[in-house]
XYZ file of C-alpha atoms in Angstrom:
655
model
C 137.194 114.516 87.700
C 138.389 112.103 90.351
C 141.869 113.637 90.386
C 140.344 117.086 90.890
C 138.530 115.869 93.999
C 141.606 114.032 95.294
C 143.649 117.236 94.920
C 141.294 119.328 97.075
C 143.058 120.899 100.089
C 140.626 121.317 103.000
C 143.127 122.067 105.764
C 142.142 125.750 106.078
C 138.548 125.438 104.885
C 136.732 123.816 107.796
C 135.834 125.933 110.823
C 136.471 123.138 113.318
C 137.485 119.487 113.635
C 133.911 118.170 113.292
C 133.309 120.089 110.056
C 136.652 118.880 108.740
C 135.683 115.258 109.382
C 132.294 115.701 107.695
C 133.910 117.364 104.679
C 136.564 114.649 104.455
C 133.862 111.973 104.491
C 131.943 113.744 101.715
C 135.111 113.956 99.626
C 135.863 110.257 100.206
C 132.327 109.344 99.120
C 132.679 111.519 96.005
C 135.966 109.811 95.103
C 134.339 106.407 95.608
C 131.372 107.413 93.436
C 133.793 108.408 90.635
C 135.692 105.105 90.717
C 136.400 103.450 87.380
C 134.451 100.247 86.754
C 136.132 97.534 84.725
C 134.409 96.750 81.423
C 131.940 99.604 81.993
C 132.044 102.437 79.424
C 131.265 106.011 80.410
C 128.748 106.406 77.592
C 126.485 104.022 75.703
C 124.416 106.296 73.486
C 124.117 109.583 71.626
C 121.218 111.863 70.748
C 121.323 114.385 67.902
C 118.462 116.851 68.349
C 116.922 118.719 65.428
C 116.763 121.807 67.647
C 118.395 122.803 70.919
C 116.291 121.368 73.764
C 114.182 124.071 75.378
C 114.683 126.517 72.522
C 111.946 127.508 70.119
C 111.923 125.227 67.110
C 112.561 127.936 64.551
C 113.250 127.131 60.918
C 116.958 126.635 60.334
C 117.854 126.548 64.051
C 120.790 124.285 64.865
C 120.307 121.261 67.065
C 122.612 119.825 69.713
C 124.423 116.543 70.253
C 124.490 114.742 73.616
C 126.360 111.628 74.684
C 124.363 109.599 77.216
C 126.061 107.670 80.033
C 125.744 106.228 83.514
C 126.842 109.488 85.119
C 127.654 113.081 84.293
C 131.167 113.637 82.923
C 132.731 117.060 82.334
C 136.047 118.186 80.906
C 138.785 120.245 82.564
C 136.846 123.459 81.887
C 133.657 122.088 83.448
C 131.824 121.681 80.135
C 129.664 118.531 79.911
C 130.997 115.682 77.774
C 128.541 112.967 78.870
C 125.018 113.604 80.166
C 123.608 111.510 83.013
C 120.969 109.011 81.799
C 118.556 110.440 84.378
C 118.652 114.004 83.036
C 115.512 115.233 81.204
C 117.520 115.720 77.995
C 118.333 111.968 78.031
C 114.725 110.808 78.208
C 114.168 110.591 74.412
C 116.963 107.992 74.256
C 114.481 105.612 75.895
C 111.135 106.874 74.645
C 111.617 108.330 71.164
C 110.325 106.269 68.217
C 109.553 106.598 64.519
C 105.962 107.444 65.482
C 107.063 110.024 68.083
C 110.664 111.128 67.404
C 110.574 113.769 70.190
C 112.630 116.179 68.008
C 115.473 113.640 67.727
C 117.156 113.413 64.335
C 119.466 110.526 65.246
C 119.753 108.024 68.080
C 123.049 106.162 68.196
C 123.725 103.098 70.341
C 127.297 102.036 71.063
C 128.385 98.432 71.464
C 131.236 97.395 73.749
C 133.219 94.222 74.274
C 135.244 94.084 77.472
C 135.053 97.871 77.792
C 136.303 98.474 74.236
C 134.099 100.248 71.695
C 133.411 97.687 68.970
C 130.219 98.787 67.197
C 127.606 101.468 66.804
C 124.118 101.557 65.366
C 122.065 104.522 64.128
C 118.341 105.228 63.965
C 117.197 108.300 62.006
C 113.990 108.797 63.922
C 112.848 111.926 62.070
C 113.435 110.455 58.613
C 110.096 109.165 57.266
C 111.956 107.116 54.661
C 113.650 104.959 57.313
C 111.551 102.081 58.585
C 111.505 101.121 62.259
C 113.757 98.152 63.002
C 114.855 96.016 65.908
C 118.138 97.105 67.415
C 120.754 94.357 67.118
C 122.944 96.000 69.770
C 119.969 96.183 72.114
C 119.241 92.489 71.577
C 122.894 91.612 72.093
C 123.051 93.594 75.332
C 119.848 91.954 76.638
C 121.140 88.479 75.797
C 124.687 89.070 77.109
C 125.828 86.280 79.510
C 125.049 86.831 83.207
C 128.353 86.146 84.949
C 128.594 87.653 88.430
C 126.078 89.836 90.289
C 123.190 91.755 88.768
C 124.198 94.750 86.641
C 122.513 97.965 85.626
C 120.245 98.169 82.548
C 120.722 101.840 81.679
C 121.566 100.972 78.070
C 118.466 98.815 77.550
C 115.624 100.507 79.481
C 112.405 100.200 77.478
C 109.703 102.918 77.193
C 107.256 101.191 79.550
C 110.058 100.680 82.081
C 111.227 104.275 81.739
C 107.759 105.584 82.612
C 107.935 103.728 85.935
C 111.549 104.724 86.587
C 110.767 108.434 86.150
C 107.457 108.458 88.053
C 107.273 111.191 90.696
C 108.508 110.852 94.265
C 105.210 111.629 95.974
C 103.267 108.678 94.565
C 103.587 104.984 95.377
C 103.999 102.648 92.385
C 103.306 98.906 92.421
C 104.831 96.893 89.570
C 103.370 93.489 88.706
C 105.902 91.781 86.490
C 106.377 88.204 85.387
C 109.786 86.494 85.288
C 112.403 88.387 83.310
C 110.360 91.573 82.820
C 113.019 93.601 84.645
C 110.928 94.678 87.629
C 113.849 94.471 90.073
C 116.076 96.485 87.761
C 113.278 99.014 87.270
C 112.917 99.401 91.039
C 116.658 99.947 91.560
C 116.911 102.400 88.675
C 113.882 104.231 90.054
C 115.814 104.755 93.302
C 118.779 106.080 91.313
C 116.491 108.433 89.381
C 114.756 109.726 92.520
C 118.124 110.369 94.184
C 119.110 112.370 91.102
C 115.863 114.372 90.914
C 115.300 114.848 94.681
C 118.775 114.473 96.161
C 118.549 117.001 98.991
C 115.154 115.794 100.175
C 116.117 112.106 100.139
C 119.502 112.866 101.697
C 117.588 114.096 104.748
C 114.909 111.403 104.866
C 116.814 108.377 103.517
C 116.096 105.525 101.104
C 115.887 101.775 101.628
C 115.767 98.678 99.398
C 114.085 95.640 100.981
C 114.756 92.179 99.514
C 113.535 88.682 100.430
C 116.836 87.290 101.738
C 120.579 87.919 102.055
C 121.404 85.950 98.891
C 119.184 88.249 96.868
C 120.671 91.392 98.431
C 124.216 90.215 97.659
C 123.114 89.620 94.076
C 121.783 93.176 93.568
C 124.147 95.119 95.826
C 126.425 96.420 93.034
C 123.722 97.966 90.818
C 123.337 101.303 92.608
C 127.081 101.818 93.327
C 127.731 101.266 89.605
C 125.454 104.261 88.986
C 127.319 106.366 91.547
C 124.733 105.968 94.331
C 126.369 104.800 97.551
C 123.950 105.901 100.286
C 121.037 103.503 99.787
C 120.620 101.002 102.610
C 119.611 97.405 101.834
C 117.831 95.062 104.238
C 115.348 92.210 104.613
C 112.074 92.517 106.515
C 113.690 90.409 109.244
C 116.476 93.011 109.520
C 113.922 95.793 110.005
C 112.263 94.166 113.018
C 115.382 92.549 114.503
C 115.970 95.497 116.853
C 113.068 94.338 119.019
C 113.716 90.589 119.264
C 116.340 88.014 118.368
C 114.794 85.409 116.090
C 115.731 81.906 117.233
C 112.548 79.928 116.580
C 110.025 79.165 113.870
C 106.288 78.637 113.407
C 104.351 76.004 111.550
C 102.428 77.275 108.509
C 99.123 77.616 110.393
C 100.549 79.641 113.266
C 102.590 81.858 110.921
C 99.509 82.576 108.806
C 97.460 83.635 111.847
C 100.274 85.767 113.289
C 100.719 87.399 109.895
C 97.023 88.242 109.536
C 96.070 91.930 109.747
C 93.575 91.121 112.518
C 96.528 90.706 114.872
C 97.067 94.471 114.731
C 93.683 95.003 116.375
C 94.374 92.246 118.929
C 97.614 94.017 119.878
C 95.909 97.402 120.123
C 93.224 96.016 122.433
C 95.807 94.255 124.601
C 97.972 97.354 124.870
C 95.226 99.816 125.793
C 93.756 97.370 128.291
C 96.560 98.549 130.559
C 94.910 101.985 130.844
C 92.788 102.164 134.013
C 90.300 104.974 134.627
C 91.027 106.758 137.936
C 88.881 106.291 141.042
C 90.854 108.569 143.371
C 91.646 112.297 143.137
C 95.175 113.572 142.532
C 96.389 115.781 145.390
C 99.505 117.885 144.739
C 101.285 119.428 147.718
C 103.344 122.596 147.083
C 104.616 124.305 150.178
C 101.666 124.769 152.540
C 99.057 124.483 149.801
C 97.210 121.353 148.638
C 95.805 121.306 145.118
C 93.148 118.662 144.503
C 92.074 117.388 141.054
C 88.962 115.212 141.471
C 88.815 111.740 139.929
C 86.107 112.692 137.425
C 88.298 115.490 136.002
C 91.321 113.182 135.695
C 89.018 110.669 133.991
C 87.984 113.333 131.453
C 91.652 113.964 130.666
C 92.296 110.226 130.197
C 89.224 109.736 127.992
C 90.224 112.695 125.826
C 93.702 111.237 125.292
C 92.173 107.845 124.393
C 89.767 109.429 121.899
C 92.551 111.351 120.165
C 94.101 108.069 119.085
C 97.694 109.197 119.588
C 100.466 106.700 120.323
C 100.301 104.985 123.707
C 103.699 106.349 124.729
C 102.951 109.875 123.536
C 99.679 109.902 125.484
C 101.476 108.641 128.573
C 103.975 111.500 128.261
C 101.142 114.009 127.799
C 99.097 112.840 130.799
C 101.260 114.382 133.587
C 101.363 117.688 131.688
C 97.552 117.655 131.387
C 97.144 116.979 135.102
C 99.706 119.697 135.879
C 97.806 122.123 133.660
C 94.631 121.420 135.670
C 96.596 122.251 138.835
C 97.879 125.513 137.304
C 94.315 126.550 136.448
C 93.435 126.241 140.125
C 96.558 128.192 141.090
C 95.591 131.036 138.772
C 92.043 131.015 140.141
C 93.601 131.409 143.604
C 95.486 134.505 142.456
C 98.908 132.972 141.785
C 100.858 133.531 138.551
C 102.586 130.211 137.736
C 104.718 129.863 134.601
C 105.887 126.911 132.456
C 108.586 126.010 134.982
C 105.935 125.529 137.629
C 103.897 123.310 135.295
C 106.956 121.136 134.604
C 107.646 120.898 138.338
C 104.055 119.844 139.024
C 104.222 117.244 136.240
C 107.236 115.739 138.022
C 105.508 115.791 141.401
C 105.459 112.468 143.263
C 101.656 112.339 143.441
C 101.274 113.048 139.721
C 103.865 110.458 138.782
C 102.184 107.878 141.000
C 98.812 108.599 139.388
C 100.248 108.304 135.864
C 101.921 105.002 136.776
C 98.621 103.614 138.043
C 96.455 104.989 135.237
C 98.744 104.695 132.207
C 101.606 102.290 133.021
C 104.649 101.734 130.852
C 104.374 98.676 128.594
C 107.243 96.753 127.029
C 106.245 95.571 123.513
C 108.039 92.222 123.803
C 106.428 91.500 127.169
C 103.025 92.361 125.713
C 103.437 89.850 122.871
C 104.885 87.273 125.286
C 101.773 87.519 127.460
C 99.433 87.246 124.465
C 101.148 84.083 123.239
C 101.461 82.556 126.722
C 98.242 83.461 128.543
C 95.124 81.833 127.010
C 92.731 83.997 129.059
C 94.522 87.245 128.112
C 94.543 86.268 124.416
C 90.890 85.178 124.494
C 89.857 88.492 126.061
C 91.497 90.631 123.399
C 90.985 88.347 120.389
C 87.248 87.970 121.035
C 85.338 88.495 117.791
C 88.609 88.640 115.823
C 90.223 85.193 116.048
C 88.428 81.856 116.323
C 89.219 79.446 119.148
C 91.223 77.259 116.750
C 93.230 80.274 115.569
C 93.957 81.241 119.166
C 95.120 77.710 119.954
C 97.357 77.749 116.868
C 99.406 80.738 118.095
C 99.581 79.906 121.812
C 102.889 78.460 123.001
C 102.630 74.889 124.272
C 105.425 75.609 126.786
C 105.519 79.326 127.557
C 109.022 80.717 128.168
C 109.874 82.214 131.541
C 110.983 85.584 130.183
C 111.452 87.715 127.101
C 115.145 86.809 126.964
C 114.547 83.059 127.045
C 111.765 83.177 124.430
C 112.557 81.600 121.067
C 110.904 84.244 118.923
C 109.871 83.360 115.378
C 110.056 85.812 112.432
C 106.285 86.359 112.742
C 106.662 87.082 116.478
C 109.282 89.750 115.743
C 106.832 91.473 113.388
C 104.163 91.431 116.121
C 106.621 93.029 118.562
C 107.454 95.652 115.940
C 103.731 96.426 115.577
C 103.380 96.764 119.347
C 106.450 99.007 119.503
C 104.901 101.283 116.876
C 101.644 101.476 118.843
C 103.729 102.776 121.753
C 106.183 105.015 119.868
C 105.977 106.041 116.194
C 108.484 104.345 113.877
C 110.669 106.896 112.002
C 109.758 107.199 108.315
C 112.100 107.222 105.320
C 111.634 109.230 102.145
C 111.358 106.240 99.814
C 111.316 102.463 100.194
C 111.661 99.843 97.451
C 110.049 96.521 98.385
C 111.053 93.643 96.101
C 109.502 90.163 95.885
C 106.586 91.678 97.786
C 104.140 88.899 96.886
C 105.506 86.737 99.714
C 104.801 89.184 102.525
C 102.055 88.735 105.103
C 99.689 91.622 105.876
C 101.552 92.267 109.137
C 104.868 92.386 107.256
C 103.363 94.901 104.827
C 102.378 96.998 107.838
C 105.960 96.795 109.155
C 107.303 98.067 105.824
C 104.576 100.708 105.574
C 105.658 102.163 108.926
C 109.092 102.814 107.415
C 107.560 104.997 104.665
C 104.468 106.391 106.404
C 105.356 109.961 105.378
C 107.256 108.939 102.231
C 106.507 106.819 99.182
C 107.210 103.275 98.028
C 107.955 101.210 94.954
C 106.443 97.744 95.342
C 107.744 94.995 93.041
C 106.472 91.468 92.662
C 104.681 88.737 90.748
C 101.510 87.188 92.149
C 102.337 83.950 90.303
C 105.565 83.616 92.305
C 103.949 83.839 95.748
C 105.288 80.816 97.645
C 104.150 81.437 101.223
C 100.844 80.225 102.720
C 99.904 83.897 103.209
C 101.045 85.026 99.731
C 99.465 88.212 98.383
C 96.138 87.665 96.634
C 95.846 91.120 95.036
C 98.013 94.209 94.843
C 95.129 96.454 95.911
C 94.873 94.503 99.142
C 98.645 94.641 99.614
C 98.751 98.424 99.091
C 96.001 98.859 101.670
C 98.030 96.917 104.260
C 101.078 99.006 103.316
C 99.110 102.155 104.077
C 99.246 103.281 100.427
C 95.722 102.488 99.091
C 96.030 105.120 96.356
C 99.178 103.569 94.863
C 99.248 103.049 91.093
C 99.516 99.446 89.825
C 101.528 98.940 86.617
C 102.016 95.629 84.785
C 105.111 94.614 82.815
C 104.497 91.788 80.338
C 107.469 92.050 77.948
C 110.157 89.535 78.940
C 113.805 90.456 78.412
C 115.579 87.747 80.390
C 113.868 84.396 79.840
C 114.128 82.815 76.342
C 110.907 82.171 74.409
C 110.905 78.370 74.668
C 111.622 78.458 78.412
C 108.929 81.010 79.335
C 106.410 79.231 77.099
C 107.047 75.968 78.951
C 106.852 77.619 82.388
C 103.652 79.454 81.440
C 101.852 76.100 81.283
C 101.606 76.448 85.059
C 99.870 79.860 85.038
C 96.280 78.546 84.682
C 96.856 76.556 87.868
C 98.623 79.231 89.975
C 97.489 82.676 88.735
C 94.900 82.405 85.950
C 94.158 86.147 86.059
C 97.686 87.181 84.982
C 98.821 87.894 81.434
C 101.562 85.433 80.358
C 104.967 86.997 79.765
C 105.804 87.586 76.111
C 109.521 87.155 75.441
C 111.002 89.784 73.100
C 114.233 87.839 72.661
C 114.977 86.678 69.145
C 117.053 83.743 70.388
C 114.608 80.978 71.441
C 117.248 79.631 73.821
C 118.386 76.130 74.679
C 115.572 74.046 76.159
C 115.412 70.337 76.904
C 113.449 68.008 79.166
C 115.811 65.097 79.851
C 114.965 61.800 81.632
C 117.843 60.626 83.867
C 118.614 57.562 85.956
C 120.511 59.139 88.830
C 122.568 62.025 90.232
C 125.508 61.190 87.966
C 123.373 62.138 84.946
C 122.495 65.478 86.583
C 126.190 66.183 87.135
C 126.861 65.265 83.496
C 124.247 67.812 82.380
C 126.028 70.452 84.476
C 129.406 69.561 83.000
C 127.913 69.783 79.511
C 126.508 73.293 80.068
C 129.729 74.510 81.708
C 131.378 74.124 78.303
C 129.307 77.152 77.255
C 129.996 80.766 78.208
C 128.304 82.162 81.285
C 126.995 81.153 84.694
C 125.177 77.930 85.591
C 122.642 77.323 88.331
C 121.739 73.819 89.496
C 118.328 74.289 91.149
C 116.792 71.512 93.216
C 114.267 70.883 95.961
C 115.826 71.770 99.310
C 115.774 68.124 100.420
C 117.768 67.113 97.322
C 120.596 69.625 97.826
C 122.822 67.514 100.160
C 122.790 64.542 97.769
C 123.581 66.742 94.756
C 126.347 68.527 96.674
C 127.920 65.162 97.405
C 127.602 64.117 93.739
C 129.274 67.342 92.574
C 132.128 66.877 95.046
C 132.669 63.270 93.915
C 132.826 64.482 90.327
C 135.325 67.231 91.218
C 132.985 70.073 90.197
C 133.419 73.152 92.402
C 130.260 75.111 93.203
C 129.107 78.220 95.065
C 126.261 79.054 97.447
C 123.466 81.341 96.171
C 124.360 85.028 95.974
C 128.121 84.431 95.872
C 129.888 85.985 92.908
C 131.025 83.596 90.216
C 134.603 83.580 88.949
C 136.172 82.370 85.699
C 137.136 79.186 87.553
C 133.858 78.575 89.420
C 130.704 79.338 87.434
C 128.359 76.754 88.985
C 125.966 77.618 91.835
C 123.968 74.982 93.728
C 120.625 76.603 94.566
C 117.927 75.293 96.921
C 114.567 76.014 95.293
C 113.549 78.080 98.338
C 116.357 80.584 97.596
C 116.022 80.762 93.797
C 113.599 83.682 93.712
C 115.089 86.834 92.201
C 118.284 85.120 90.996
C 119.263 84.501 87.379
C 121.824 82.363 85.557
C 122.797 81.979 81.926
C 121.998 78.278 82.073
C 119.959 76.297 84.552
C 119.718 72.597 85.274
C 116.452 72.017 87.125
C 116.485 68.762 89.069
C 113.263 66.773 89.695
C 110.365 69.229 89.235
C 108.044 66.867 91.109
C 110.294 67.029 94.187
C 110.169 70.848 94.068
C 106.355 70.708 94.132
C 106.241 68.041 96.853
C 108.616 70.056 99.033
C 105.902 72.617 99.789
C 102.947 72.287 102.189
C 100.341 72.391 99.404
C 100.257 71.791 95.651
C 99.514 75.380 94.621
C 102.480 76.714 96.580
C 104.625 73.900 95.170
C 103.630 74.747 91.592
C 104.462 78.403 92.241
C 107.860 77.388 93.579
C 108.382 75.331 90.420
C 107.356 78.319 88.259
C 110.072 80.360 89.968
C 112.698 77.667 89.437
C 111.794 77.205 85.754
C 112.252 80.903 85.004
C 115.765 81.570 86.334
C 117.498 80.836 82.995
C 118.760 83.558 80.648
C 120.093 81.420 77.787
C 119.017 77.835 78.350
C 117.239 75.344 80.594
C 117.670 71.597 80.978
C 115.015 69.870 83.097
C 116.230 66.534 84.477
C 113.875 64.001 86.055
C 114.057 60.385 87.166
C 110.478 60.402 88.447
C 107.315 61.559 86.663
C 106.804 65.243 85.835
C 103.937 67.191 87.424
C 100.860 66.708 85.219
C 100.354 70.499 85.037
C 103.421 70.688 82.769
C 101.567 68.602 80.201
C-alpha cells in the first residue's frame, strides 16, 4: 500500500503550483501514516461470524471471517485483508461474550513476541458447551513490560472501555478512573475512533489533546501515530494561553487559588465593561454641505441595546459605528436621499463617528486590563465588590506593581486571566473535539480556558479525583463540567485496574478513606499479584542498591522521590555509576532507570518503581491531604512491582 502511494505521479494532475504542494503534502502524510512499526503486527485478532454482517440470518447462510488490526490493509486488487479496529464489524471483538455472542462463532487472539507470531487462542462464543475463560494472551499483553513510551491498547480494550471509545461525537464524556484503569488510553483511542468515524468534520474543525505537562505529552505522543493518526495537536493548558503572556513568575497557593476561582470571570467582565461610557453629546456627521445630527439619547439607546445583547466587547465595538451610521442613513432617507451600503460604510468611517466610538467604547488590551486589576487596589475593589473578600483582594494584588505589560512577571494563573479577558473581547476559535487528561488538577478558570477551545465542539475529560494535588483540585466532576461549559456531559467510572498489580493497589488504597472516601477502590484484574515490599533503609546507598536489584529484571524502572530529595539521589546514582533519565525521556536497552520528582509522576508508568521516603512526599506539599494524594499517585506508577524504601517513619495513614 505504501509503495502504491510512493509511485503516484502528480506532475500533470494539479491545476497549479499551490494545488500541487497541497497534494504532495497529503501524499507525504499518507506515506508516513503507512510506515512500518517495529515489533507491531498488522493484525491481532480474528472474528468468524455465523452469518455475513448486515445480511439476514437465514438458516444455512454462510458467515464471514475478518482479521482485526490497527489499520485497514488491502491487497493489490483493493480487497480488504485486515479490518480497522474502529470499523463497526470489529466491535464484537471487544464486546462479544458467552452471554451475548453477537453472532460470532469464533474469536481468535494472536500472540506476538518481537513482532513474530508465536501463539493464538480461540473462544467459541456461540458454543454453549464451551465455558467462559480468562484469556491468557490478554493477560500476557496487559502485563507485558513497559519499556519506552506509552503504547496503544487496541488488542486489550475491554467492553466498558469500548463503550466510552465509541461514544458519539456530539456528546461530552467525563471518565473517572483510578490508577491503571486505562483512562488515558481510552481518551486517546476515542480520538482515533472519532477521527475514523467523523474524519471530514474533524479535519475542518481540528482535535486537541491537553496533558498536565511536557513529560506526560512526550510519554503519550506515539500512541496516535501508531494508529495512523498524525494530525492531532498536543498541548498543556499553559501552551493554550501562552499567546497572550509570557509566564516568568509564580503565585503562592493562596493567590493562585483566588485567581483560579470562577468568580474572577465576573470580576474581569465588570472591569472590562466599565470602560463603556454612555454618551452626553450628540454625534454630528458632516457630508458636503449637510450636517446630520444624532442626539445623545438616541446614541445612548444604541449603546444600551448592544450592552443588553451580551455580545463580545470587541464585536459590539465594531458594530457601534455601523449602528450610528444607520441612524444617519435613516435621516438621509427621510430627507429624500437614496443612500446605499457604500454610504453607510463611509459614514461609519467618518471622523466624528470614530471619535464618538473611541470615547464611548474604547479599545481595551486584555493584558493591560489584568495588569490594572492586579496593580490598582481601588480598581480591583470597585469591580470585585460582593465577589471577593478584602483578604482575597489583598492576596492577588502585586506588592510591587510592574511598570508595563512587558516588564510584568506573569504567573500561570495570570495568563489564564488574560486569556479570559481576551475571550470577553474577541471569541476564541473552537475545535471539534478536545481531550483533557489529568483534569482533576485544573482550576475553574483553567476549565473555562479549555471550554473556550471546544465551545461548539465536544470534549473527553479524563481524571481521578483521588489524584488531585493542587489546592484548587476538582471536588466533583459535575462542578468541573459546569465550568467547562458542558453541564450535560455524561460521567462514566472505570474501576477495573489493568496496570497496577493487586498487592500494590491494595496497599495504595489504604489512603482512599483519607483523600477521596466517596470513590470506589480500583479492583485489579491482573492474575500476577506483583512484587511488593516495604523496606527500611539507612541511607541513599540502600536506595541505590534497591534500584540496582530491580534493574536485573526486565523492563523499565522509576525511582520516585519528593522533589527536595531528587538532587541527593541524583548524586548517589552518579557516585554508583548508574545512568538515569529525566521523566518523559524514552528508555533504551542501556538506560532503563528514570529519576522522577513526585510532582511529575502523574500519568507516567514503569515496570518497577522504587518509592523513596513516603513521608517526605507528603511533607513536600502545603497540606496533608494534598500530600497524601501526591503519595497515592507515586504509589500507583508500578506495573510489575513496587519497593517502598524509608529511613524515617511511614505516614500513619498507610497503617
